Coordinates of C-alpha atoms and ligand atoms in Angstrom, one line a residue:
X1 CA 3.3 23.4 9.6
X2 CA 1.0 21.3 7.5
X3 CA -2.1 23.4 6.6
X4 CA -3.9 20.8 4.6
X5 CA -7.0 19.1 6.3
X6 CA -6.9 15.5 7.4
X7 CA -8.0 13.1 4.7
X8 CA -10.9 10.8 5.7
X9 CA -12.9 8.2 3.8
X10 CA -15.5 10.9 3.1
X11 CA -12.8 13.0 1.5
X12 CA -12.1 10.2 -1.0
X13 CA -15.7 9.7 -1.9
X14 CA -16.0 13.5 -2.5
X15 CA -12.9 13.4 -4.7
X16 CA -14.5 10.6 -6.8
X17 CA -17.7 12.6 -7.2
X18 CA -15.7 15.7 -8.3
X19 CA -13.5 13.7 -10.7
X20 CA -10.4 14.5 -8.7
X21 CA -7.7 11.8 -8.7
X22 CA -6.8 10.1 -5.4
X23 CA -3.0 10.0 -4.8
X24 CA -1.9 6.9 -2.9
X25 CA 1.5 5.3 -2.1
X26 CA 2.9 2.7 0.2
X27 CA 5.1 3.5 3.2
X28 CA 6.6 1.4 6.0
X29 CA 8.5 3.8 8.2
X30 CA 8.3 7.1 10.0
X31 CA 10.5 9.2 7.8
X32 CA 8.9 8.2 4.5
X33 CA 5.5 8.8 6.1
X34 CA 6.6 12.4 7.1
X35 CA 7.7 13.1 3.5
X36 CA 4.4 11.9 2.1
X37 CA 2.5 13.9 4.6
X38 CA 4.4 17.0 3.5
X39 CA 3.9 16.1 -0.2
X40 CA 0.2 15.9 0.3
X41 CA -0.3 12.2 -0.5
X42 CA -4.0 11.4 0.1
X43 CA -3.7 7.9 1.3
X44 CA -0.8 5.9 2.7
X45 CA -1.0 2.1 2.6
X46 CA 1.2 0.2 4.9
X47 CA 1.3 -2.6 2.4
X48 CA 2.3 -6.2 3.1
X49 CA 4.7 -5.6 0.1
X50 CA 6.8 -4.8 3.2
X51 CA 7.7 -8.4 3.0
X52 CA 9.6 -8.0 -0.3
X53 CA 10.8 -4.4 -0.2
X54 CA 11.8 -4.0 3.4
X55 CA 12.2 -7.5 4.9
X56 CA 13.7 -9.3 1.9
X57 CA 11.2 -12.1 1.5
X58 CA 10.3 -13.5 -1.9
X59 CA 6.6 -12.7 -1.5
X60 CA 4.0 -11.4 1.0
X61 CA 3.1 -14.8 2.5
X62 CA 5.6 -14.8 5.4
X63 CA 4.6 -11.3 6.7
X64 CA 3.0 -11.5 10.2
X65 CA 0.6 -9.3 12.2
X66 CA 3.5 -8.4 14.4
X67 CA 5.5 -7.1 11.4
X68 CA 2.5 -5.1 10.1
X69 CA 1.7 -3.6 13.5
X70 CA 5.3 -2.5 14.1
X71 CA 5.5 -0.7 10.7
X72 CA 2.0 0.7 10.9
X73 CA 2.9 2.4 14.2
X74 CA 6.0 4.0 12.6
X75 CA 4.0 5.3 9.7
X76 CA 1.3 6.7 12.0
X77 CA 3.9 8.5 14.0
X78 CA 5.1 10.3 10.9
X79 CA 1.7 11.3 9.7
X80 CA -0.8 14.0 10.5
X81 CA -2.9 14.4 7.3
X82 CA -2.9 11.3 5.0
X83 CA -5.4 8.5 5.5
X84 CA -3.3 5.6 6.9
X85 CA -4.6 2.2 5.8
X86 CA -3.0 -1.0 7.2
X87 CA -2.8 -4.1 5.1
X88 CA -4.0 -7.3 6.8
X89 CA -1.4 -10.0 6.2
X90 CA -1.8 -13.6 5.0
X91 CA -3.9 -15.7 7.4
X92 CA -4.8 -12.8 9.7
X93 CA -8.4 -12.6 8.3
X94 CA -9.0 -16.0 6.5
X95 CA -9.2 -18.4 9.5
X96 CA -12.5 -17.1 10.9
X97 CA -14.4 -13.8 11.2
X98 CA -13.9 -13.3 15.0
X99 CA -10.1 -13.5 14.6
X100 CA -10.3 -11.3 11.5
X101 CA -12.3 -8.6 13.5
X102 CA -9.9 -8.8 16.4
X103 CA -6.8 -8.4 14.1
X104 CA -8.4 -5.5 12.3
X105 CA -9.1 -4.0 15.7
X106 CA -5.4 -4.2 16.6
X107 CA -4.5 -2.0 13.6
X108 CA -7.1 0.6 14.6
X109 CA -6.9 0.6 18.4
X110 CA -3.2 -0.2 19.0
X111 CA -1.4 1.0 15.9
X112 CA -3.5 4.0 15.1
X113 CA -4.4 3.2 11.5
X114 CA -7.6 4.8 10.2
X115 CA -8.7 1.8 8.1
X116 CA -7.6 -1.7 6.9
X117 CA -7.3 -3.4 3.6
X118 CA -7.9 -7.0 2.8
X119 CA -7.6 -9.1 -0.4
X120 CA -10.6 -10.8 -2.0
X121 CA -14.0 -10.1 -3.6
X122 CA -17.5 -11.5 -3.2
X123 CA -16.3 -14.2 -0.8
X124 CA -15.0 -11.5 1.6
X125 CA -18.2 -9.4 1.5
X126 CA -19.8 -10.9 4.6
X127 CA -16.6 -10.2 6.6
X128 CA -16.3 -6.7 5.2
X129 CA -19.9 -6.1 6.3
X130 CA -19.1 -7.2 9.9
X131 CA -16.0 -5.0 10.1
X132 CA -17.8 -2.0 8.8
X133 CA -20.7 -2.6 11.2
X134 CA -18.1 -2.7 14.0
X135 CA -16.8 0.7 12.9
X136 CA -13.7 -0.4 11.0
X137 CA -13.4 1.2 7.5
X138 CA -12.3 -1.4 4.9
X139 CA -10.6 -1.0 1.6
X140 CA -11.1 -4.0 -0.7
X141 CA -8.5 -5.4 -3.1
X142 CA -9.4 -7.4 -6.2
X143 CA -7.7 -8.5 -9.5
X144 CA -4.2 -9.9 -8.9
X145 CA -4.1 -11.0 -5.3
X146 CA -0.4 -11.3 -4.1
X147 CA -1.4 -13.4 -1.1
X148 CA -2.6 -16.1 -3.5
X149 CA 0.8 -16.6 -5.1
X150 CA 1.4 -20.1 -3.7
X151 CA -2.0 -21.2 -5.1
X152 CA -1.7 -19.3 -8.5
X153 CA 2.1 -19.9 -9.1
X154 CA 2.5 -16.5 -10.9
X155 CA 1.4 -12.9 -10.9
X156 CA -0.8 -12.5 -14.0
X157 CA -3.0 -9.8 -15.6
X158 CA -6.7 -10.1 -14.6
X159 CA -9.9 -9.5 -16.6
X160 CA -8.5 -10.5 -20.0
X161 CA -11.6 -12.5 -21.0
X162 CA -15.3 -11.8 -20.6
X163 CA -15.7 -14.4 -17.9
X164 CA -13.0 -13.0 -15.6
X165 CA -14.0 -9.4 -16.4
X166 CA -17.6 -10.2 -15.3
X167 CA -16.3 -11.8 -12.1
X168 CA -14.3 -8.8 -11.2
X169 CA -17.3 -6.5 -11.7
X170 CA -19.3 -8.8 -9.4
X171 CA -16.5 -8.7 -6.8
X172 CA -16.3 -4.9 -6.9
X173 CA -20.1 -4.5 -6.6
X174 CA -20.2 -7.0 -3.7
X175 CA -17.5 -5.0 -1.8
X176 CA -19.4 -1.8 -2.4
X177 CA -22.6 -3.3 -1.2
X178 CA -20.8 -4.6 1.9
X179 CA -19.7 -1.1 2.8
X180 CA -16.1 -1.0 1.7
X181 CA -15.0 2.7 1.2
X182 CA -12.7 2.0 -1.7
X183 CA -11.2 -0.9 -3.7
X184 CA -7.8 -1.5 -5.1
X185 CA -7.7 -2.9 -8.6
X186 CA -4.4 -4.7 -9.1
X187 CA -3.2 -5.6 -12.7
X188 CA -6.7 -5.4 -14.2
X189 CA -7.0 -4.8 -17.9
X190 CA -7.4 -1.0 -18.3
X191 CA -10.8 -1.1 -20.1
X192 CA -12.3 -3.5 -17.4
X193 CA -10.9 -1.2 -14.7
X194 CA -12.6 1.7 -16.4
X195 CA -15.9 -0.1 -16.5
X196 CA -15.8 -1.1 -12.8
X197 CA -14.9 2.5 -11.9
X198 CA -18.0 3.8 -13.7
X199 CA -20.2 1.1 -12.3
X200 CA -19.5 1.6 -8.6
X201 CA -19.9 4.7 -6.3
X202 CA -16.8 4.0 -4.2
X203 CA -13.3 5.0 -5.5
X204 CA -11.1 2.5 -7.3
X205 CA -7.4 2.8 -6.7
X206 CA -5.4 1.2 -9.5
X207 CA -2.0 -0.4 -9.7
X208 CA -1.1 -1.7 -13.2
X209 CA -4.8 -1.1 -14.1
X210 CA -4.6 1.9 -16.4
X211 CA -5.6 5.6 -16.3
X212 CA -9.4 5.3 -15.7
X213 CA -9.3 4.4 -12.0
X214 CA -10.2 7.1 -9.5
X215 CA -6.8 7.0 -8.0
X216 CA -3.4 5.4 -8.4
X217 CA -1.0 3.6 -6.1
X218 CA 2.5 2.4 -6.5
X219 CA 4.9 0.6 -4.2
X220 CA 7.2 3.5 -3.1
X221 CA 10.4 1.5 -3.5
X222 CA 9.5 1.0 -7.2
X223 CA 8.7 4.7 -7.8
X224 CA 12.0 5.7 -6.1
X225 CA 14.1 3.1 -7.9
X226 CA 15.4 1.7 -4.6
X227 CA 15.5 -1.9 -5.7
X228 CA 16.6 -1.8 -9.3
X229 CA 16.2 -5.5 -10.0
X230 CA 12.4 -5.3 -10.3
X231 CA 10.7 -3.0 -12.8
X232 CA 7.2 -4.1 -14.1
X233 CA 5.7 -2.3 -17.1
X234 CA 3.2 -0.3 -15.0
X235 CA 5.9 1.3 -12.8
X236 CA 7.2 4.8 -13.6
X237 CA 10.5 5.4 -11.8
X238 CA 10.6 9.0 -10.6
X239 CA 14.1 8.7 -9.1
X240 CA 17.1 6.4 -9.0
X241 CA 17.7 6.4 -5.2
X242 CA 19.6 3.1 -5.5
X243 CA 22.4 4.9 -7.4
X244 CA 22.5 7.9 -5.0
X245 CA 22.7 5.5 -2.0
X246 CA 25.4 3.4 -3.5
X247 CA 27.5 6.4 -4.4
X248 CA 27.1 7.9 -0.9
X249 CA 28.2 4.6 0.7
X250 CA 31.2 4.3 -1.6
X251 CA 32.3 7.9 -0.9
X252 CA 31.9 7.4 2.9
X253 CA 33.9 4.2 2.7
X254 CA 36.7 5.9 0.8
X255 CA 36.8 8.9 3.1
X256 CA 37.0 6.7 6.3
X257 CA 39.7 4.6 4.7
X258 CA 41.6 7.6 3.4
X259 CA 41.2 9.3 6.9
X260 CA 39.6 12.4 5.4
X261 CA 36.4 11.8 7.5
X262 CA 35.9 13.0 10.1
X263 CA 37.7 16.3 9.4
X264 CA 38.2 19.1 11.9
X265 CA 34.8 20.5 11.1
X266 CA 33.2 17.2 12.3
X267 CA 35.2 17.0 15.6
X268 CA 34.8 18.6 19.0
Ligands
LIG1 O1 1.0 -4.5 -0.3 C1 0.9 -3.6 -1.1 O2 1.8 -2.8 -1.3 C2 -0.3 -3.6 -1.9 C3 -0.4 -2.6 -3.0 C4 0.4 -3.0 -4.2 C5 -1.8 -2.3 -3.5 O3 -1.2 -4.3 -1.7

């Protein structure tokens, strides 16, 4: 039985106040969600990184609402403690605010997520305000924005010069003022991430943004070493699951071909 209390947006704010780090990971399925629940992960993001690490796309652009709802439901079924945040996919919130509100509502009402995340800073503040007013907790996401890949052409470090650092600060403050409960800082220069973290009262969750953020997030497949052809500098690999899986599949293949599986102990 899991004795730990349910994490809420209020828990995260308290953690920031107390200087306790917020532990966050991505998950896309029931089993991984159960494991994270047991491990005491504070926040599970059903990220649209789903597109690359589960669905085999090149980037997050092809991921749909249907994909995200399907995987969010699975994660929610495996979880009883962590705060589950669903990532709004490309074009599910950019067309107009009414459609954005309805789509966010699908994640909360139908899939059982406790909050949503969307990419963008100042320009998203009016929409964030509307969602929060409607009762939907919102996590912002600034810095590197993976959904802008077709426009930007590459994934690059943000906040390297004074101008872009100042814009990031304005974005973070606008999201805070709009009522976001936290903000992801992706690939933001570490010092700038630290300055933003000190300047706002809501938690910052960093990925590739150094140690001064209030919490950290990694894509779980990177942390586990599931896809070994992608290892950015900011990832620490805690396991090499890829090697374990490959070995298991090879041994199984050999046993079936050699007729040593199933043995008498596996038969009725
Ligand atoms: O989709 C995702 O996994 C994300 C995290 C990298 C923050 O947005």
